[in-house]
PDB file of C-alpha atoms in Angstrom:
ATOM      1  CA  MET A 984     -18.364 -18.788  32.657  1.00  0.00           C
ATOM      2  CA  GLN A 985     -20.189 -16.064  34.534  1.00  0.00           C
ATOM      3  CA  THR A 986     -20.875 -12.688  32.969  1.00  0.00           C
ATOM      4  CA  PHE A 987     -19.829  -9.416  34.573  1.00  0.00           C
ATOM      5  CA  ILE A 988     -23.466  -8.268  34.884  1.00  0.00           C
ATOM      6  CA  GLY A 989     -24.255 -10.505  37.814  1.00  0.00           C
ATOM      7  CA  SER A 990     -27.905 -10.801  36.793  1.00  0.00           C
ATOM      8  CA  ASN A 991     -30.080 -13.355  35.070  1.00  0.00           C
ATOM      9  CA  ASP A 992     -32.091 -10.679  33.337  1.00  0.00           C
ATOM     10  CA  LEU A 993     -31.543 -11.470  29.657  1.00  0.00           C
ATOM     11  CA  GLY A 994     -32.981  -8.121  28.595  1.00  0.00           C
ATOM     12  CA  SER A 995     -30.449  -6.179  30.667  1.00  0.00           C
ATOM     13  CA  PHE A 996     -27.663  -8.441  29.423  1.00  0.00           C
ATOM     14  CA  LEU A 997     -28.515  -7.870  25.753  1.00  0.00           C
ATOM     15  CA  PHE A 998     -29.027  -4.141  26.230  1.00  0.00           C
ATOM     16  CA  THR A 999     -25.651  -3.783  27.942  1.00  0.00           C
ATOM     17  CA  TYR A1000     -23.764  -5.499  25.163  1.00  0.00           C
ATOM     18  CA  PHE A1001     -25.756  -3.749  22.459  1.00  0.00           C
ATOM     19  CA  TYR A1002     -24.752  -0.448  24.055  1.00  0.00           C
ATOM     20  CA  ILE A1003     -21.102  -1.517  24.095  1.00  0.00           C
ATOM     21  CA  PHE A1004     -21.339  -2.554  20.432  1.00  0.00           C
ATOM     22  CA  VAL A1005     -22.807   0.828  19.441  1.00  0.00           C
ATOM     23  CA  PHE A1006     -20.166   2.577  21.531  1.00  0.00           C
ATOM     24  CA  GLY A1007     -17.443   0.619  19.733  1.00  0.00           C
ATOM     25  CA  ALA A1008     -18.970   1.201  16.298  1.00  0.00           C
ATOM     26  CA  CYS A1009     -18.966   4.963  16.900  1.00  0.00           C
ATOM     27  CA  PHE A1010     -15.307   4.783  17.837  1.00  0.00           C
ATOM     28  CA  GLY A1011     -14.686   2.644  14.755  1.00  0.00           C
ATOM     29  CA  SER A1012     -16.077   5.421  12.569  1.00  0.00           C
ATOM     30  CA  PHE A1013     -13.729   7.870  14.283  1.00  0.00           C
ATOM     31  CA  PHE A1014     -10.762   5.504  13.988  1.00  0.00           C
ATOM     32  CA  MET A1015     -11.326   5.283  10.248  1.00  0.00           C
ATOM     33  CA  VAL A1016     -11.246   9.081   9.981  1.00  0.00           C
ATOM     34  CA  VAL A1017      -8.078   9.263  12.091  1.00  0.00           C
ATOM     35  CA  GLY A1018      -6.331   6.534  10.096  1.00  0.00           C
ATOM     36  CA  LEU A1019      -7.191   8.143   6.766  1.00  0.00           C
ATOM     37  CA  ARG A1020      -6.608  11.806   7.608  1.00  0.00           C
ATOM     38  CA  LEU A1021      -3.610  11.941   9.931  1.00  0.00           C
ATOM     39  CA  PRO A1022      -1.126  10.456   7.411  1.00  0.00           C
ATOM     40  CA  GLN A1023      -2.255  13.139   4.960  1.00  0.00           C
ATOM     41  CA  LYS A1024      -1.999  15.837   7.663  1.00  0.00           C
ATOM     42  CA  GLU A1025      -5.671  16.666   7.277  1.00  0.00           C
ATOM     43  CA  ASN A1026      -7.793  18.271   9.973  1.00  0.00           C
ATOM     44  CA  LEU A1027      -9.797  15.750  11.983  1.00  0.00           C
ATOM     45  CA  ILE A1028     -12.641  18.183  12.651  1.00  0.00           C
ATOM     46  CA  THR A1029     -13.208  19.042   9.000  1.00  0.00           C
ATOM     47  CA  PRO A1030     -16.742  17.885   8.031  1.00  0.00           C
ATOM     48  CA  SER A1031     -16.806  14.597   6.152  1.00  0.00           C
ATOM     49  CA  HIS A1032     -17.704  14.759   2.476  1.00  0.00           C
ATOM     50  CA  CYS A1033     -18.284  12.595  -0.566  1.00  0.00           C
ATOM     51  CA  ASP A1034     -14.997  11.676  -2.248  1.00  0.00           C
ATOM     52  CA  ALA A1035     -16.533  12.148  -5.694  1.00  0.00           C
ATOM     53  CA  CYS A1036     -18.606  15.343  -5.546  1.00  0.00           C
ATOM     54  CA  GLN A1037     -17.207  16.843  -2.291  1.00  0.00           C
ATOM     55  CA  THR A1038     -20.718  17.363  -0.923  1.00  0.00           C
ATOM     56  CA  LYS A1039     -20.671  17.620   2.854  1.00  0.00           C
ATOM     57  CA  LEU A1040     -22.382  14.734   4.570  1.00  0.00           C
ATOM     58  CA  LYS A1041     -25.318  15.436   6.817  1.00  0.00           C
ATOM     59  CA  PRO A1042     -25.182  14.376  10.488  1.00  0.00           C
ATOM     60  CA  TRP A1043     -27.527  11.437   9.993  1.00  0.00           C
ATOM     61  CA  HIS A1044     -25.319  10.179   7.150  1.00  0.00           C
ATOM     62  CA  LEU A1045     -22.531   9.698   9.706  1.00  0.00           C
ATOM     63  CA  ILE A1046     -24.460   7.397  12.023  1.00  0.00           C
ATOM     64  CA  PRO A1047     -22.349   4.207  12.085  1.00  0.00           C
ATOM     65  CA  ILE A1048     -23.751   1.355   9.968  1.00  0.00           C
ATOM     66  CA  ILE A1049     -27.281   2.837   9.920  1.00  0.00           C
ATOM     67  CA  GLY A1050     -26.212   5.828   7.825  1.00  0.00           C
ATOM     68  CA  TYR A1051     -24.693   3.526   5.195  1.00  0.00           C
ATOM     69  CA  MET A1052     -27.795   1.345   5.103  1.00  0.00           C
ATOM     70  CA  ALA A1053     -30.122   4.337   4.840  1.00  0.00           C
ATOM     71  CA  LEU A1054     -28.129   5.693   1.907  1.00  0.00           C
ATOM     72  CA  LYS A1055     -28.056   2.220   0.341  1.00  0.00           C
ATOM     73  CA  GLY A1056     -24.320   2.543  -0.045  1.00  0.00           C
ATOM     74  CA  ARG A1057     -24.418   5.585  -2.328  1.00  0.00           C
ATOM     75  CA  CYS A1058     -23.965   9.330  -2.013  1.00  0.00           C
ATOM     76  CA  SER A1059     -27.346  11.056  -1.739  1.00  0.00           C
ATOM     77  CA  HIS A1060     -26.170  13.849  -4.046  1.00  0.00           C
ATOM     78  CA  CYS A1061     -24.238  12.213  -6.898  1.00  0.00           C
ATOM     79  CA  GLY A1062     -24.953   8.517  -6.390  1.00  0.00           C
ATOM     80  CA  HIS A1063     -21.257   7.645  -6.038  1.00  0.00           C
ATOM     81  CA  HIS A1064     -20.687   4.246  -4.445  1.00  0.00           C
ATOM     82  CA  ILE A1065     -19.561   4.402  -0.808  1.00  0.00           C
ATOM     83  CA  PRO A1066     -16.968   1.694  -0.031  1.00  0.00           C
ATOM     84  CA  ILE A1067     -18.477  -1.039   2.097  1.00  0.00           C
ATOM     85  CA  ILE A1068     -15.286  -1.103   4.152  1.00  0.00           C
ATOM     86  CA  TYR A1069     -16.707   1.755   6.251  1.00  0.00           C
ATOM     87  CA  PRO A1070     -19.640  -0.127   7.816  1.00  0.00           C
ATOM     88  CA  LEU A1071     -17.603  -3.332   7.961  1.00  0.00           C
ATOM     89  CA  PHE A1072     -14.876  -1.563   9.926  1.00  0.00           C
ATOM     90  CA  GLU A1073     -17.483  -0.083  12.269  1.00  0.00           C
ATOM     91  CA  CYS A1074     -18.982  -3.548  12.816  1.00  0.00           C
ATOM     92  CA  LEU A1075     -15.515  -4.985  13.438  1.00  0.00           C
ATOM     93  CA  THR A1076     -14.646  -2.343  16.022  1.00  0.00           C
ATOM     94  CA  GLY A1077     -17.989  -2.673  17.772  1.00  0.00           C
ATOM     95  CA  SER A1078     -17.641  -6.457  17.869  1.00  0.00           C
ATOM     96  CA  LEU A1079     -14.094  -6.279  19.247  1.00  0.00           C
ATOM     97  CA  PHE A1080     -15.126  -3.841  21.973  1.00  0.00           C
ATOM     98  CA  MET A1081     -18.045  -6.060  22.902  1.00  0.00           C
ATOM     99  CA  LEU A1082     -15.885  -9.190  22.926  1.00  0.00           C
ATOM    100  CA  ILE A1083     -13.162  -7.605  25.051  1.00  0.00           C
ATOM    101  CA  VAL A1084     -15.567  -6.317  27.685  1.00  0.00           C
ATOM    102  CA  TYR A1085     -17.364  -9.648  27.810  1.00  0.00           C
ATOM    103  CA  LEU A1086     -14.170 -11.646  28.230  1.00  0.00           C
ATOM    104  CA  MET A1087     -12.250  -9.215  30.423  1.00  0.00           C
ATOM    105  CA  ARG A1088     -15.150  -7.741  32.410  1.00  0.00           C
ATOM    106  CA  PHE A1089     -14.609  -4.336  34.022  1.00  0.00           C
ATOM    107  CA  ARG A1090     -11.097  -4.147  35.395  1.00  0.00           C
ATOM    108  CA  ALA A1091      -7.866  -2.261  34.800  1.00  0.00           C
ATOM    109  CA  GLU A1092      -6.661  -4.602  32.063  1.00  0.00           C
ATOM    110  CA  THR A1093      -9.884  -3.988  30.119  1.00  0.00           C
ATOM    111  CA  LEU A1094      -8.941  -0.338  29.631  1.00  0.00           C
ATOM    112  CA  ILE A1095      -5.511  -1.334  28.381  1.00  0.00           C
ATOM    113  CA  SER A1096      -7.093  -3.896  26.052  1.00  0.00           C
ATOM    114  CA  LEU A1097      -9.488  -1.378  24.503  1.00  0.00           C
ATOM    115  CA  LEU A1098      -6.765   1.221  24.006  1.00  0.00           C
ATOM    116  CA  PHE A1099      -4.389  -1.348  22.557  1.00  0.00           C
ATOM    117  CA  VAL A1100      -6.945  -2.659  20.065  1.00  0.00           C
ATOM    118  CA  SER A1101      -7.864   0.917  19.147  1.00  0.00           C
ATOM    119  CA  LEU A1102      -4.217   1.647  18.364  1.00  0.00           C
ATOM    120  CA  LEU A1103      -3.905  -1.485  16.223  1.00  0.00           C
ATOM    121  CA  LEU A1104      -7.025  -0.612  14.248  1.00  0.00           C
ATOM    122  CA  ILE A1105      -5.947   2.977  13.579  1.00  0.00           C
ATOM    123  CA  CYS A1106      -2.446   1.925  12.539  1.00  0.00           C
ATOM    124  CA  THR A1107      -3.862  -0.716  10.212  1.00  0.00           C
ATOM    125  CA  VAL A1108      -6.030   1.846   8.404  1.00  0.00           C
ATOM    126  CA  SER A1109      -3.176   4.348   8.258  1.00  0.00           C
ATOM    127  CA  ASP A1110      -0.614   1.893   6.887  1.00  0.00           C
ATOM    128  CA  ILE A1111      -2.956   0.423   4.282  1.00  0.00           C
ATOM    129  CA  SER A1112      -4.200   3.794   3.050  1.00  0.00           C
ATOM    130  CA  ALA A1113      -0.970   5.795   3.087  1.00  0.00           C
ATOM    131  CA  ARG A1114       1.853   3.263   3.654  1.00  0.00           C
ATOM    132  CA  LYS A1115       2.887   5.033   6.852  1.00  0.00           C
ATOM    133  CA  ILE A1116       2.091   5.201  10.549  1.00  0.00           C
ATOM    134  CA  PRO A1117       2.486   8.803  11.787  1.00  0.00           C
ATOM    135  CA  ASN A1118       4.308   9.653  15.008  1.00  0.00           C
ATOM    136  CA  ILE A1119       1.250  11.545  16.181  1.00  0.00           C
ATOM    137  CA  ILE A1120      -0.422   8.133  16.571  1.00  0.00           C
ATOM    138  CA  THR A1121       2.382   6.080  18.101  1.00  0.00           C
ATOM    139  CA  TYR A1122       3.989   8.623  20.439  1.00  0.00           C
ATOM    140  CA  PRO A1123       0.881   9.374  22.551  1.00  0.00           C
ATOM    141  CA  ALA A1124      -0.023   5.663  22.517  1.00  0.00           C
ATOM    142  CA  PHE A1125       3.435   4.787  23.852  1.00  0.00           C
ATOM    143  CA  VAL A1126       3.192   7.246  26.741  1.00  0.00           C
ATOM    144  CA  ILE A1127      -0.389   6.366  27.682  1.00  0.00           C
ATOM    145  CA  LEU A1128       0.042   2.592  27.518  1.00  0.00           C
ATOM    146  CA  LEU A1129       3.393   2.721  29.318  1.00  0.00           C
ATOM    147  CA  VAL A1130       1.873   4.682  32.208  1.00  0.00           C
ATOM    148  CA  LEU A1131      -1.167   2.410  32.360  1.00  0.00           C
ATOM    149  CA  ARG A1132       0.877  -0.780  32.163  1.00  0.00           C
ATOM    150  CA  LEU A1133       3.223   0.346  34.940  1.00  0.00           C
ATOM    151  CA  SER A1134       0.560   1.804  37.224  1.00  0.00           C
ATOM    152  CA  LEU A1135      -2.603  -0.228  36.687  1.00  0.00           C
ATOM    153  CA  SER A1136      -1.634  -3.644  35.468  1.00  0.00           C
ATOM    154  CA  GLN A1137       2.055  -4.470  35.578  1.00  0.00           C
ATOM    155  CA  LEU A1138       3.713  -7.306  33.781  1.00  0.00           C
ATOM    156  CA  ASP A1139       5.493  -9.731  36.076  1.00  0.00           C
ATOM    157  CA  PRO A1140       8.189  -8.618  36.711  1.00  0.00           C
ATOM    158  CA  TRP A1141       7.408  -4.916  36.215  1.00  0.00           C
ATOM    159  CA  TRP A1142      10.548  -4.178  34.211  1.00  0.00           C
ATOM    160  CA  PHE A1143       9.316  -6.506  31.458  1.00  0.00           C
ATOM    161  CA  THR A1144       7.314  -3.497  30.276  1.00  0.00           C
ATOM    162  CA  LEU A1145      10.450  -1.432  29.704  1.00  0.00           C
ATOM    163  CA  LEU A1146      12.365  -4.406  28.354  1.00  0.00           C
ATOM    164  CA  GLY A1147       9.569  -5.140  25.907  1.00  0.00           C
ATOM    165  CA  ALA A1148       9.722  -1.578  24.594  1.00  0.00           C
ATOM    166  CA  GLY A1149      13.490  -1.780  24.194  1.00  0.00           C
ATOM    167  CA  VAL A1150      13.417  -5.159  22.483  1.00  0.00           C
ATOM    168  CA  GLY A1151      10.612  -4.071  20.169  1.00  0.00           C
ATOM    169  CA  PHE A1152      12.503  -0.981  19.054  1.00  0.00           C
ATOM    170  CA  ALA A1153      15.908  -2.654  18.719  1.00  0.00           C
ATOM    171  CA  LEU A1154      14.619  -5.770  16.971  1.00  0.00           C
ATOM    172  CA  LEU A1155      12.802  -4.069  14.117  1.00  0.00           C
ATOM    173  CA  LEU A1156      15.501  -1.422  13.767  1.00  0.00           C
ATOM    174  CA  LEU A1157      18.081  -4.195  13.395  1.00  0.00           C
ATOM    175  CA  LEU A1158      15.966  -6.014  10.832  1.00  0.00           C
ATOM    176  CA  GLY A1159      15.563  -2.795   8.889  1.00  0.00           C
ATOM    177  CA  LEU A1160      19.297  -2.153   8.859  1.00  0.00           C
ATOM    178  CA  LEU A1161      20.040  -5.727   7.794  1.00  0.00           C
ATOM    179  CA  SER A1162      17.520  -5.490   4.980  1.00  0.00           C
ATOM    180  CA  TYR A1163      19.146  -2.306   3.727  1.00  0.00           C
ATOM    181  CA  ALA A1164      22.675  -3.733   4.020  1.00  0.00           C
ATOM    182  CA  LEU A1165      21.921  -7.087   2.352  1.00  0.00           C
ATOM    183  CA  LEU A1166      19.233  -6.168  -0.162  1.00  0.00           C
ATOM    184  CA  GLY A1167      20.024  -2.518  -0.748  1.00  0.00           C
ATOM    185  CA  GLN A1168      16.459  -1.448  -0.056  1.00  0.00           C
ATOM    186  CA  LYS A1169      14.546   0.025   2.824  1.00  0.00           C
ATOM    187  CA  GLY A1170      13.225  -2.619   5.184  1.00  0.00           C
ATOM    188  CA  MET A1171      11.095  -1.729   8.164  1.00  0.00           C
ATOM    189  CA  GLY A1172       9.643   1.760   8.144  1.00  0.00           C
ATOM    190  CA  GLY A1173       9.938   4.055  11.120  1.00  0.00           C
ATOM    191  CA  GLY A1174       6.233   3.670  11.799  1.00  0.00           C
ATOM    192  CA  ASP A1175       6.532  -0.111  11.989  1.00  0.00           C
ATOM    193  CA  ILE A1176       9.420   0.180  14.445  1.00  0.00           C
ATOM    194  CA  LYS A1177       7.528   2.555  16.718  1.00  0.00           C
ATOM    195  CA  LEU A1178       4.358   0.478  16.564  1.00  0.00           C
ATOM    196  CA  PHE A1179       6.324  -2.617  17.517  1.00  0.00           C
ATOM    197  CA  THR A1180       7.838  -0.674  20.417  1.00  0.00           C
ATOM    198  CA  VAL A1181       4.353   0.064  21.740  1.00  0.00           C
ATOM    199  CA  VAL A1182       3.384  -3.578  21.285  1.00  0.00           C
ATOM    200  CA  GLY A1183       6.403  -4.507  23.415  1.00  0.00           C
ATOM    201  CA  VAL A1184       5.153  -2.216  26.181  1.00  0.00           C
ATOM    202  CA  VAL A1185       1.847  -4.063  26.306  1.00  0.00           C
ATOM    203  CA  ILE A1186       2.884  -7.709  25.947  1.00  0.00           C
ATOM    204  CA  GLY A1187       6.517  -7.812  27.075  1.00  0.00           C
ATOM    205  CA  PRO A1188       9.685  -9.127  25.391  1.00  0.00           C
ATOM    206  CA  ILE A1189       9.067 -12.881  25.108  1.00  0.00           C
ATOM    207  CA  PRO A1190       5.583 -12.746  23.497  1.00  0.00           C
ATOM    208  CA  LEU A1191       7.013 -10.004  21.288  1.00  0.00           C
ATOM    209  CA  LEU A1192       9.328 -12.495  19.606  1.00  0.00           C
ATOM    210  CA  VAL A1193       6.374 -14.782  18.911  1.00  0.00           C
ATOM    211  CA  THR A1194       4.493 -11.803  17.505  1.00  0.00           C
ATOM    212  CA  LEU A1195       7.304 -10.984  15.068  1.00  0.00           C
ATOM    213  CA  VAL A1196       7.440 -14.564  13.811  1.00  0.00           C
ATOM    214  CA  LEU A1197       3.663 -14.704  13.438  1.00  0.00           C
ATOM    215  CA  ALA A1198       3.540 -11.343  11.622  1.00  0.00           C
ATOM    216  CA  SER A1199       6.257 -12.525   9.235  1.00  0.00           C
ATOM    217  CA  VAL A1200       4.418 -15.780   8.526  1.00  0.00           C
ATOM    218  CA  LEU A1201       1.143 -13.932   7.917  1.00  0.00           C
ATOM    219  CA  SER A1202       2.845 -11.531   5.491  1.00  0.00           C
ATOM    220  CA  LEU A1203       4.428 -14.420   3.583  1.00  0.00           C
ATOM    221  CA  VAL A1204       1.078 -16.193   3.354  1.00  0.00           C
ATOM    222  CA  TYR A1205      -0.503 -13.018   2.018  1.00  0.00           C
ATOM    223  CA  VAL A1206       2.272 -12.563  -0.547  1.00  0.00           C
ATOM    224  CA  GLY A1207       1.888 -16.173  -1.643  1.00  0.00           C
ATOM    225  CA  ILE A1208      -1.874 -15.883  -2.086  1.00  0.00           C
ATOM    226  CA  ASP A1209      -1.565 -12.543  -3.861  1.00  0.00           C
ATOM    227  CA  PHE A1210       1.083 -13.942  -6.224  1.00  0.00           C
ATOM    228  CA  ALA A1211      -1.068 -16.986  -6.988  1.00  0.00           C
ATOM    229  CA  ILE A1212      -3.926 -14.686  -7.985  1.00  0.00           C
ATOM    230  CA  THR A1213      -2.158 -11.805  -9.740  1.00  0.00           C
ATOM    231  CA  LYS A1214       1.070 -13.532 -10.880  1.00  0.00           C
ATOM    232  CA  THR A1215       3.011 -10.446  -9.753  1.00  0.00           C
ATOM    233  CA  LEU A1216       4.959  -9.538  -6.635  1.00  0.00           C
ATOM    234  CA  LYS A1217       4.251  -6.258  -4.891  1.00  0.00           C
ATOM    235  CA  ARG A1218       7.481  -4.483  -4.027  1.00  0.00           C
ATOM    236  CA  LYS A1219       5.950  -2.390  -1.248  1.00  0.00           C
ATOM    237  CA  LEU A1220       3.830  -4.256   1.252  1.00  0.00           C
ATOM    238  CA  PRO A1221       2.656  -2.512   4.439  1.00  0.00           C
ATOM    239  CA  PHE A1222       3.860  -4.552   7.405  1.00  0.00           C
ATOM    240  CA  GLY A1223       1.794  -2.663   9.988  1.00  0.00           C
ATOM    241  CA  PRO A1224      -1.429  -4.647   9.460  1.00  0.00           C
ATOM    242  CA  PHE A1225       0.426  -7.929   9.961  1.00  0.00           C
ATOM    243  CA  ILE A1226       2.046  -6.594  13.137  1.00  0.00           C
ATOM    244  CA  ALA A1227      -1.392  -5.530  14.346  1.00  0.00           C
ATOM    245  CA  LEU A1228      -3.018  -8.892  13.618  1.00  0.00           C
ATOM    246  CA  ALA A1229      -0.165 -10.870  15.163  1.00  0.00           C
ATOM    247  CA  ALA A1230      -0.013  -8.567  18.195  1.00  0.00           C
ATOM    248  CA  PHE A1231      -3.738  -8.964  18.805  1.00  0.00           C
ATOM    249  CA  GLY A1232      -3.418 -12.739  18.545  1.00  0.00           C
ATOM    250  CA  SER A1233      -0.531 -12.772  21.028  1.00  0.00           C
ATOM    251  CA  TYR A1234      -2.371 -10.486  23.415  1.00  0.00           C
ATOM    252  CA  LEU A1235      -5.519 -12.574  23.108  1.00  0.00           C
ATOM    253  CA  TYR A1236      -3.596 -15.562  24.413  1.00  0.00           C
ATOM    254  CA  LEU A1237      -1.467 -13.680  26.937  1.00  0.00           C
ATOM    255  CA  SER A1238      -4.401 -11.886  28.571  1.00  0.00           C
ATOM    256  CA  GLY A1239      -6.369 -15.094  29.102  1.00  0.00           C
ATOM    257  CA  MET A1240      -9.134 -14.108  26.680  1.00  0.00           C
ATOM    258  CA  TRP A1241      -8.313 -17.077  24.465  1.00  0.00           C
ATOM    259  CA  ASP A1242      -8.957 -19.489  27.334  1.00  0.00           C
ATOM    260  CA  HIS A1243     -12.306 -17.841  27.992  1.00  0.00           C
ATOM    261  CA  LEU A1244     -13.224 -18.130  24.321  1.00  0.00           C
ATOM    262  CA  MET A1245     -12.370 -21.819  24.302  1.00  0.00           C
ATOM    263  CA  TYR A1246     -14.482 -22.288  27.435  1.00  0.00           C
ATOM    264  CA  LEU A1247     -17.499 -20.807  25.632  1.00  0.00           C
ATOM    265  CA  PHE A1248     -17.260 -23.404  22.863  1.00  0.00           C
ATOM    266  CA  LYS A1249     -16.988 -26.390  25.179  1.00  0.00           C
TER     267      LYS A1249
END
């Protein structure tokens, strides 16, 4: 498999992907802020601070990964432990950006891939932290990805994009109504329905059905493992992270990135 660089210079190759990783890690830090603050209707430009002592963090504290390592995982003022999820999430985002660019190279679909993964990451943080996915995240994502999918990289046929959105919305809405009618409790949240609608825009109606099945299986596996450990069943389980994981898996296969990954390991 040839790289997009078109050069045998290993130094240039490593520098390029290191730059992409850093670029992704910086976005990962921002995605974490967005996912945590928007559900609480907090200002995104408010300076970050320590959760324990409220001391404002200095600019060098906010450098992705490096800032955490320099602080040794603790607030410089009160010594409060900083959750390791922050640098891990930054590493994850940087790695995903690097992987996508490597597998997709520079083309129209790469932009859609990066935006789609960014949406999934933000929604995962939001749903885990606050049990909701705000409209301010899904509405702009729907418009942007719909325009990009129709203009830059259409599904074949083109109306699969619109059909995918319709199926995604109707399917989860129906499941939510059935859950309420049969079990007497709220099923799918509005955020889950809207996220699934955006997923339908990107991958189309048929892969969307596979995504729903996969997300359901993943959630059941999680519930089973959690019950085996804690011996209790959680009544409220955020479904957004499972949608995100399943959607990324479906897109990985649909976009051809999975085939490229398998080629690398041959």
